């Protein structure tokens, strides 16, 4: 019987301490491949393989496909299941997810293939990347609401207080979805920044919460183009990161009117685009969460 992999595992190691080298056990984040397959009618096709932390795999697959424009909403998906291929080794059955589409024909996956072949080293310019988003129907996000500047410094503490696997391993990225009042309503962790974001958006898709135009997101690492294009697809108007943005992420934010906040640490942060959504005036009585919450 196949054993479902967990999000962390124990490893034996040596630690240098004052008295010398000491043998001990430590927790590390699990990293295993996830193969995503699409099925429609009697046809099936592998569309992606990503290294991820096991857990929320169905959300990861759904969020990835939504971010790439393969599915439009929850009704586009008939079911999601783990592999039942008897030819696969038992330990790999939970590393393969099949998304059964609510159509009889597979969609055109040409754009998806080009996306996977394009990396930062391929020579494809930023302008072309932004044109791809426009061709998929992405438009500038309306400025429908604002938040006070003093709300944002509270978010990293609230995100960190809920990162259970990170506290045990120190090896995971996180993406958290917040209300405009600063309430954390969903959090997903993964060894990959993009996977954590896909899991979060996949959760929203399967919960029928898309678009996310009334929410903001905070990620525990840097803000890359890849993450911002996923936020744009979900119509997330405010994207925060505790680290730096890339140049193409800044261009995307400014082109599509997405508020991009970087270096959100302590009481300081930088705004790289969409400044209009952040009020300089502070809001009263915004409580901090207890560190052990």
PDB file of C-alpha atoms in Angstrom, residues 107-284:
ATOM      1  CA  UNK A 107      -7.285  22.705 -24.714  1.00  0.00           C
ATOM      2  CA  UNK A 108      -4.541  24.181 -26.871  1.00  0.00           C
ATOM      3  CA  UNK A 109      -1.448  23.881 -24.704  1.00  0.00           C
ATOM      4  CA  UNK A 110       0.956  25.607 -27.072  1.00  0.00           C
ATOM      5  CA  UNK A 111       1.235  28.699 -24.881  1.00  0.00           C
ATOM      6  CA  UNK A 112       1.789  26.539 -21.824  1.00  0.00           C
ATOM      7  CA  UNK A 113       4.660  24.731 -23.535  1.00  0.00           C
ATOM      8  CA  UNK A 114       6.283  28.011 -24.516  1.00  0.00           C
ATOM      9  CA  UNK A 115       5.988  29.183 -20.923  1.00  0.00           C
ATOM     10  CA  UNK A 116       7.906  26.170 -19.654  1.00  0.00           C
ATOM     11  CA  UNK A 117      10.650  26.569 -22.230  1.00  0.00           C
ATOM     12  CA  UNK A 118      11.095  30.238 -21.330  1.00  0.00           C
ATOM     13  CA  UNK A 119      13.456  31.025 -18.466  1.00  0.00           C
ATOM     14  CA  UNK A 120      15.398  34.099 -17.431  1.00  0.00           C
ATOM     15  CA  UNK A 121      18.285  32.790 -19.546  1.00  0.00           C
ATOM     16  CA  UNK A 122      16.342  32.281 -22.781  1.00  0.00           C
ATOM     17  CA  UNK A 123      16.651  35.818 -24.101  1.00  0.00           C
ATOM     18  CA  UNK A 124      12.907  36.518 -24.179  1.00  0.00           C
ATOM     19  CA  UNK A 125      12.480  40.182 -23.323  1.00  0.00           C
ATOM     20  CA  UNK A 126      10.235  41.631 -20.652  1.00  0.00           C
ATOM     21  CA  UNK A 127       8.081  43.368 -23.251  1.00  0.00           C
ATOM     22  CA  UNK A 128       7.222  39.999 -24.826  1.00  0.00           C
ATOM     23  CA  UNK A 129       6.334  38.578 -21.399  1.00  0.00           C
ATOM     24  CA  UNK A 130       3.913  41.435 -20.718  1.00  0.00           C
ATOM     25  CA  UNK A 131       2.383  41.056 -24.194  1.00  0.00           C
ATOM     26  CA  UNK A 132       1.642  37.410 -23.407  1.00  0.00           C
ATOM     27  CA  UNK A 133      -0.344  38.523 -20.346  1.00  0.00           C
ATOM     28  CA  UNK A 134      -2.323  41.013 -22.440  1.00  0.00           C
ATOM     29  CA  UNK A 135      -3.070  38.350 -25.032  1.00  0.00           C
ATOM     30  CA  UNK A 136      -4.538  36.193 -22.275  1.00  0.00           C
ATOM     31  CA  UNK A 137      -6.972  38.964 -21.365  1.00  0.00           C
ATOM     32  CA  UNK A 138      -5.165  40.468 -18.361  1.00  0.00           C
ATOM     33  CA  UNK A 139      -6.064  44.122 -17.884  1.00  0.00           C
ATOM     34  CA  UNK A 140      -5.034  46.860 -15.409  1.00  0.00           C
ATOM     35  CA  UNK A 141      -6.684  46.340 -12.025  1.00  0.00           C
ATOM     36  CA  UNK A 142      -9.084  49.068 -10.864  1.00  0.00           C
ATOM     37  CA  UNK A 143      -8.233  51.007  -7.709  1.00  0.00           C
ATOM     38  CA  UNK A 144     -11.410  50.181  -5.793  1.00  0.00           C
ATOM     39  CA  UNK A 145     -10.122  50.409  -2.201  1.00  0.00           C
ATOM     40  CA  UNK A 146      -7.285  51.676  -0.045  1.00  0.00           C
ATOM     41  CA  UNK A 147      -5.588  50.614   3.192  1.00  0.00           C
ATOM     42  CA  UNK A 148      -3.695  52.580   5.842  1.00  0.00           C
ATOM     43  CA  UNK A 149       0.084  52.411   5.721  1.00  0.00           C
ATOM     44  CA  UNK A 150       0.391  51.184   9.316  1.00  0.00           C
ATOM     45  CA  UNK A 151      -1.554  48.000   8.550  1.00  0.00           C
ATOM     46  CA  UNK A 152       1.161  46.506   6.349  1.00  0.00           C
ATOM     47  CA  UNK A 153       3.916  46.148   9.016  1.00  0.00           C
ATOM     48  CA  UNK A 154       1.563  43.940  11.028  1.00  0.00           C
ATOM     49  CA  UNK A 155       1.255  41.318   8.297  1.00  0.00           C
ATOM     50  CA  UNK A 156       4.663  39.538   8.470  1.00  0.00           C
ATOM     51  CA  UNK A 157       4.154  38.783  12.165  1.00  0.00           C
ATOM     52  CA  UNK A 158       0.716  37.355  11.466  1.00  0.00           C
ATOM     53  CA  UNK A 159       2.059  35.260   8.604  1.00  0.00           C
ATOM     54  CA  UNK A 160       4.999  33.953  10.636  1.00  0.00           C
ATOM     55  CA  UNK A 161       2.814  32.977  13.579  1.00  0.00           C
ATOM     56  CA  UNK A 162       0.969  30.501  11.335  1.00  0.00           C
ATOM     57  CA  UNK A 163       3.956  28.984   9.509  1.00  0.00           C
ATOM     58  CA  UNK A 164       3.999  25.685  11.361  1.00  0.00           C
ATOM     59  CA  UNK A 165       6.214  23.679   9.011  1.00  0.00           C
ATOM     60  CA  UNK A 166       8.656  26.581   8.603  1.00  0.00           C
ATOM     61  CA  UNK A 167       9.103  26.800  12.372  1.00  0.00           C
ATOM     62  CA  UNK A 168       9.938  23.089  12.433  1.00  0.00           C
ATOM     63  CA  UNK A 169      12.272  23.059   9.420  1.00  0.00           C
ATOM     64  CA  UNK A 170      13.302  26.630   8.527  1.00  0.00           C
ATOM     65  CA  UNK A 171      13.117  25.586   4.874  1.00  0.00           C
ATOM     66  CA  UNK A 172       9.817  26.721   3.388  1.00  0.00           C
ATOM     67  CA  UNK A 173       8.367  29.728   1.620  1.00  0.00           C
ATOM     68  CA  UNK A 174       4.883  30.952   2.474  1.00  0.00           C
ATOM     69  CA  UNK A 175       2.084  32.850   0.760  1.00  0.00           C
ATOM     70  CA  UNK A 176      -0.701  34.305   2.879  1.00  0.00           C
ATOM     71  CA  UNK A 177      -4.032  35.790   1.841  1.00  0.00           C
ATOM     72  CA  UNK A 178      -5.279  38.706   3.949  1.00  0.00           C
ATOM     73  CA  UNK A 179      -8.437  40.771   4.100  1.00  0.00           C
ATOM     74  CA  UNK A 180      -8.255  44.545   3.784  1.00  0.00           C
ATOM     75  CA  UNK A 181      -8.507  44.640   7.595  1.00  0.00           C
ATOM     76  CA  UNK A 182      -5.368  42.521   7.977  1.00  0.00           C
ATOM     77  CA  UNK A 183      -7.012  39.194   8.851  1.00  0.00           C
ATOM     78  CA  UNK A 184      -5.100  36.151   7.590  1.00  0.00           C
ATOM     79  CA  UNK A 185      -7.665  33.819   6.038  1.00  0.00           C
ATOM     80  CA  UNK A 186      -5.460  31.301   4.210  1.00  0.00           C
ATOM     81  CA  UNK A 187      -1.785  30.313   4.178  1.00  0.00           C
ATOM     82  CA  UNK A 188       0.158  27.785   2.148  1.00  0.00           C
ATOM     83  CA  UNK A 189       3.810  26.697   2.474  1.00  0.00           C
ATOM     84  CA  UNK A 190       6.195  25.047   0.023  1.00  0.00           C
ATOM     85  CA  UNK A 191       9.880  24.748  -0.833  1.00  0.00           C
ATOM     86  CA  UNK A 192       9.062  26.704  -4.001  1.00  0.00           C
ATOM     87  CA  UNK A 193       7.785  30.286  -3.896  1.00  0.00           C
ATOM     88  CA  UNK A 194       5.666  29.739  -6.987  1.00  0.00           C
ATOM     89  CA  UNK A 195       4.213  26.514  -5.564  1.00  0.00           C
ATOM     90  CA  UNK A 196       3.105  28.260  -2.368  1.00  0.00           C
ATOM     91  CA  UNK A 197       1.360  30.893  -4.497  1.00  0.00           C
ATOM     92  CA  UNK A 198      -0.251  28.256  -6.714  1.00  0.00           C
ATOM     93  CA  UNK A 199      -1.531  26.377  -3.662  1.00  0.00           C
ATOM     94  CA  UNK A 200      -3.069  29.568  -2.294  1.00  0.00           C
ATOM     95  CA  UNK A 201      -4.775  30.492  -5.570  1.00  0.00           C
ATOM     96  CA  UNK A 202      -5.828  26.880  -6.081  1.00  0.00           C
ATOM     97  CA  UNK A 203      -7.489  26.964  -2.664  1.00  0.00           C
ATOM     98  CA  UNK A 204      -9.402  30.079  -3.699  1.00  0.00           C
ATOM     99  CA  UNK A 205     -10.373  28.491  -7.033  1.00  0.00           C
ATOM    100  CA  UNK A 206     -11.701  25.283  -5.481  1.00  0.00           C
ATOM    101  CA  UNK A 207     -13.514  27.332  -2.793  1.00  0.00           C
ATOM    102  CA  UNK A 208     -15.113  29.439  -5.555  1.00  0.00           C
ATOM    103  CA  UNK A 209     -13.583  32.649  -4.136  1.00  0.00           C
ATOM    104  CA  UNK A 210     -12.031  33.973  -7.349  1.00  0.00           C
ATOM    105  CA  UNK A 211     -11.406  36.701  -8.310  1.00  0.00           C
ATOM    106  CA  UNK A 212      -9.499  37.904  -5.233  1.00  0.00           C
ATOM    107  CA  UNK A 213     -10.063  41.597  -5.897  1.00  0.00           C
ATOM    108  CA  UNK A 214     -10.936  42.355  -2.247  1.00  0.00           C
ATOM    109  CA  UNK A 215      -7.785  40.794  -0.763  1.00  0.00           C
ATOM    110  CA  UNK A 216      -4.031  41.254  -0.560  1.00  0.00           C
ATOM    111  CA  UNK A 217      -1.217  38.710  -0.488  1.00  0.00           C
ATOM    112  CA  UNK A 218       2.081  38.521   1.383  1.00  0.00           C
ATOM    113  CA  UNK A 219       4.933  36.203   0.409  1.00  0.00           C
ATOM    114  CA  UNK A 220       7.869  35.348   2.647  1.00  0.00           C
ATOM    115  CA  UNK A 221      10.546  35.782  -0.030  1.00  0.00           C
ATOM    116  CA  UNK A 222      11.174  38.044  -2.966  1.00  0.00           C
ATOM    117  CA  UNK A 223       8.685  39.325  -5.560  1.00  0.00           C
ATOM    118  CA  UNK A 224       9.405  37.823  -8.987  1.00  0.00           C
ATOM    119  CA  UNK A 225       7.608  38.289 -12.292  1.00  0.00           C
ATOM    120  CA  UNK A 226       6.334  34.725 -12.017  1.00  0.00           C
ATOM    121  CA  UNK A 227       4.601  35.439  -8.700  1.00  0.00           C
ATOM    122  CA  UNK A 228       3.117  38.724  -9.839  1.00  0.00           C
ATOM    123  CA  UNK A 229       1.649  37.243 -12.989  1.00  0.00           C
ATOM    124  CA  UNK A 230      -0.117  34.652 -10.832  1.00  0.00           C
ATOM    125  CA  UNK A 231      -1.459  37.450  -8.608  1.00  0.00           C
ATOM    126  CA  UNK A 232      -2.610  39.377 -11.681  1.00  0.00           C
ATOM    127  CA  UNK A 233      -4.451  36.340 -13.055  1.00  0.00           C
ATOM    128  CA  UNK A 234      -6.308  36.064  -9.724  1.00  0.00           C
ATOM    129  CA  UNK A 235      -6.955  39.851  -9.804  1.00  0.00           C
ATOM    130  CA  UNK A 236      -5.108  40.354  -6.512  1.00  0.00           C
ATOM    131  CA  UNK A 237      -4.559  44.134  -6.425  1.00  0.00           C
ATOM    132  CA  UNK A 238      -1.952  44.349  -3.640  1.00  0.00           C
ATOM    133  CA  UNK A 239       1.161  42.161  -3.483  1.00  0.00           C
ATOM    134  CA  UNK A 240       3.591  42.361  -0.544  1.00  0.00           C
ATOM    135  CA  UNK A 241       6.974  40.697  -0.128  1.00  0.00           C
ATOM    136  CA  UNK A 242       9.418  40.718   2.751  1.00  0.00           C
ATOM    137  CA  UNK A 243      12.301  40.839   0.288  1.00  0.00           C
ATOM    138  CA  UNK A 244      13.174  42.557  -2.996  1.00  0.00           C
ATOM    139  CA  UNK A 245      11.246  42.656  -6.271  1.00  0.00           C
ATOM    140  CA  UNK A 246      12.795  41.965  -9.663  1.00  0.00           C
ATOM    141  CA  UNK A 247      12.839  44.601 -12.401  1.00  0.00           C
ATOM    142  CA  UNK A 248      10.244  42.759 -14.485  1.00  0.00           C
ATOM    143  CA  UNK A 249       7.989  42.408 -11.451  1.00  0.00           C
ATOM    144  CA  UNK A 250       8.117  46.199 -11.067  1.00  0.00           C
ATOM    145  CA  UNK A 251       7.291  46.668 -14.754  1.00  0.00           C
ATOM    146  CA  UNK A 252       4.341  44.296 -14.489  1.00  0.00           C
ATOM    147  CA  UNK A 253       3.010  46.075 -11.402  1.00  0.00           C
ATOM    148  CA  UNK A 254       3.174  49.479 -13.075  1.00  0.00           C
ATOM    149  CA  UNK A 255       1.784  48.238 -16.379  1.00  0.00           C
ATOM    150  CA  UNK A 256      -1.238  46.526 -14.810  1.00  0.00           C
ATOM    151  CA  UNK A 257      -1.902  48.896 -11.874  1.00  0.00           C
ATOM    152  CA  UNK A 258      -0.966  46.318  -9.233  1.00  0.00           C
ATOM    153  CA  UNK A 259       0.322  47.657  -5.910  1.00  0.00           C
ATOM    154  CA  UNK A 260       3.755  46.144  -5.247  1.00  0.00           C
ATOM    155  CA  UNK A 261       5.322  46.405  -1.790  1.00  0.00           C
ATOM    156  CA  UNK A 262       8.826  45.108  -1.108  1.00  0.00           C
ATOM    157  CA  UNK A 263      11.218  44.899   1.848  1.00  0.00           C
ATOM    158  CA  UNK A 264       8.269  44.755   4.257  1.00  0.00           C
ATOM    159  CA  UNK A 265      10.280  44.462   7.467  1.00  0.00           C
ATOM    160  CA  UNK A 266       9.693  46.105  10.814  1.00  0.00           C
ATOM    161  CA  UNK A 267       7.946  49.430  10.334  1.00  0.00           C
ATOM    162  CA  UNK A 268       9.461  50.140   6.909  1.00  0.00           C
ATOM    163  CA  UNK A 269       8.608  49.096   3.371  1.00  0.00           C
ATOM    164  CA  UNK A 270       9.034  50.259  -0.227  1.00  0.00           C
ATOM    165  CA  UNK A 271       6.216  50.797  -2.726  1.00  0.00           C
ATOM    166  CA  UNK A 272       7.261  50.101  -6.324  1.00  0.00           C
ATOM    167  CA  UNK A 273       3.892  50.559  -8.025  1.00  0.00           C
ATOM    168  CA  UNK A 274       0.246  51.281  -7.267  1.00  0.00           C
ATOM    169  CA  UNK A 275       0.995  53.800  -4.514  1.00  0.00           C
ATOM    170  CA  UNK A 276      -2.624  55.044  -4.726  1.00  0.00           C
ATOM    171  CA  UNK A 277      -3.941  52.080  -2.723  1.00  0.00           C
ATOM    172  CA  UNK A 278      -1.871  52.915   0.372  1.00  0.00           C
ATOM    173  CA  UNK A 279      -2.976  55.811   2.566  1.00  0.00           C
ATOM    174  CA  UNK A 280      -0.295  57.782   4.363  1.00  0.00           C
ATOM    175  CA  UNK A 281      -2.660  58.400   7.290  1.00  0.00           C
ATOM    176  CA  UNK A 282      -2.597  55.681   9.938  1.00  0.00           C
ATOM    177  CA  UNK A 283      -5.655  53.792  11.100  1.00  0.00           C
ATOM    178  CA  UNK A 284      -6.364  53.674  14.857  1.00  0.00           C
TER     179      UNK A 284
END
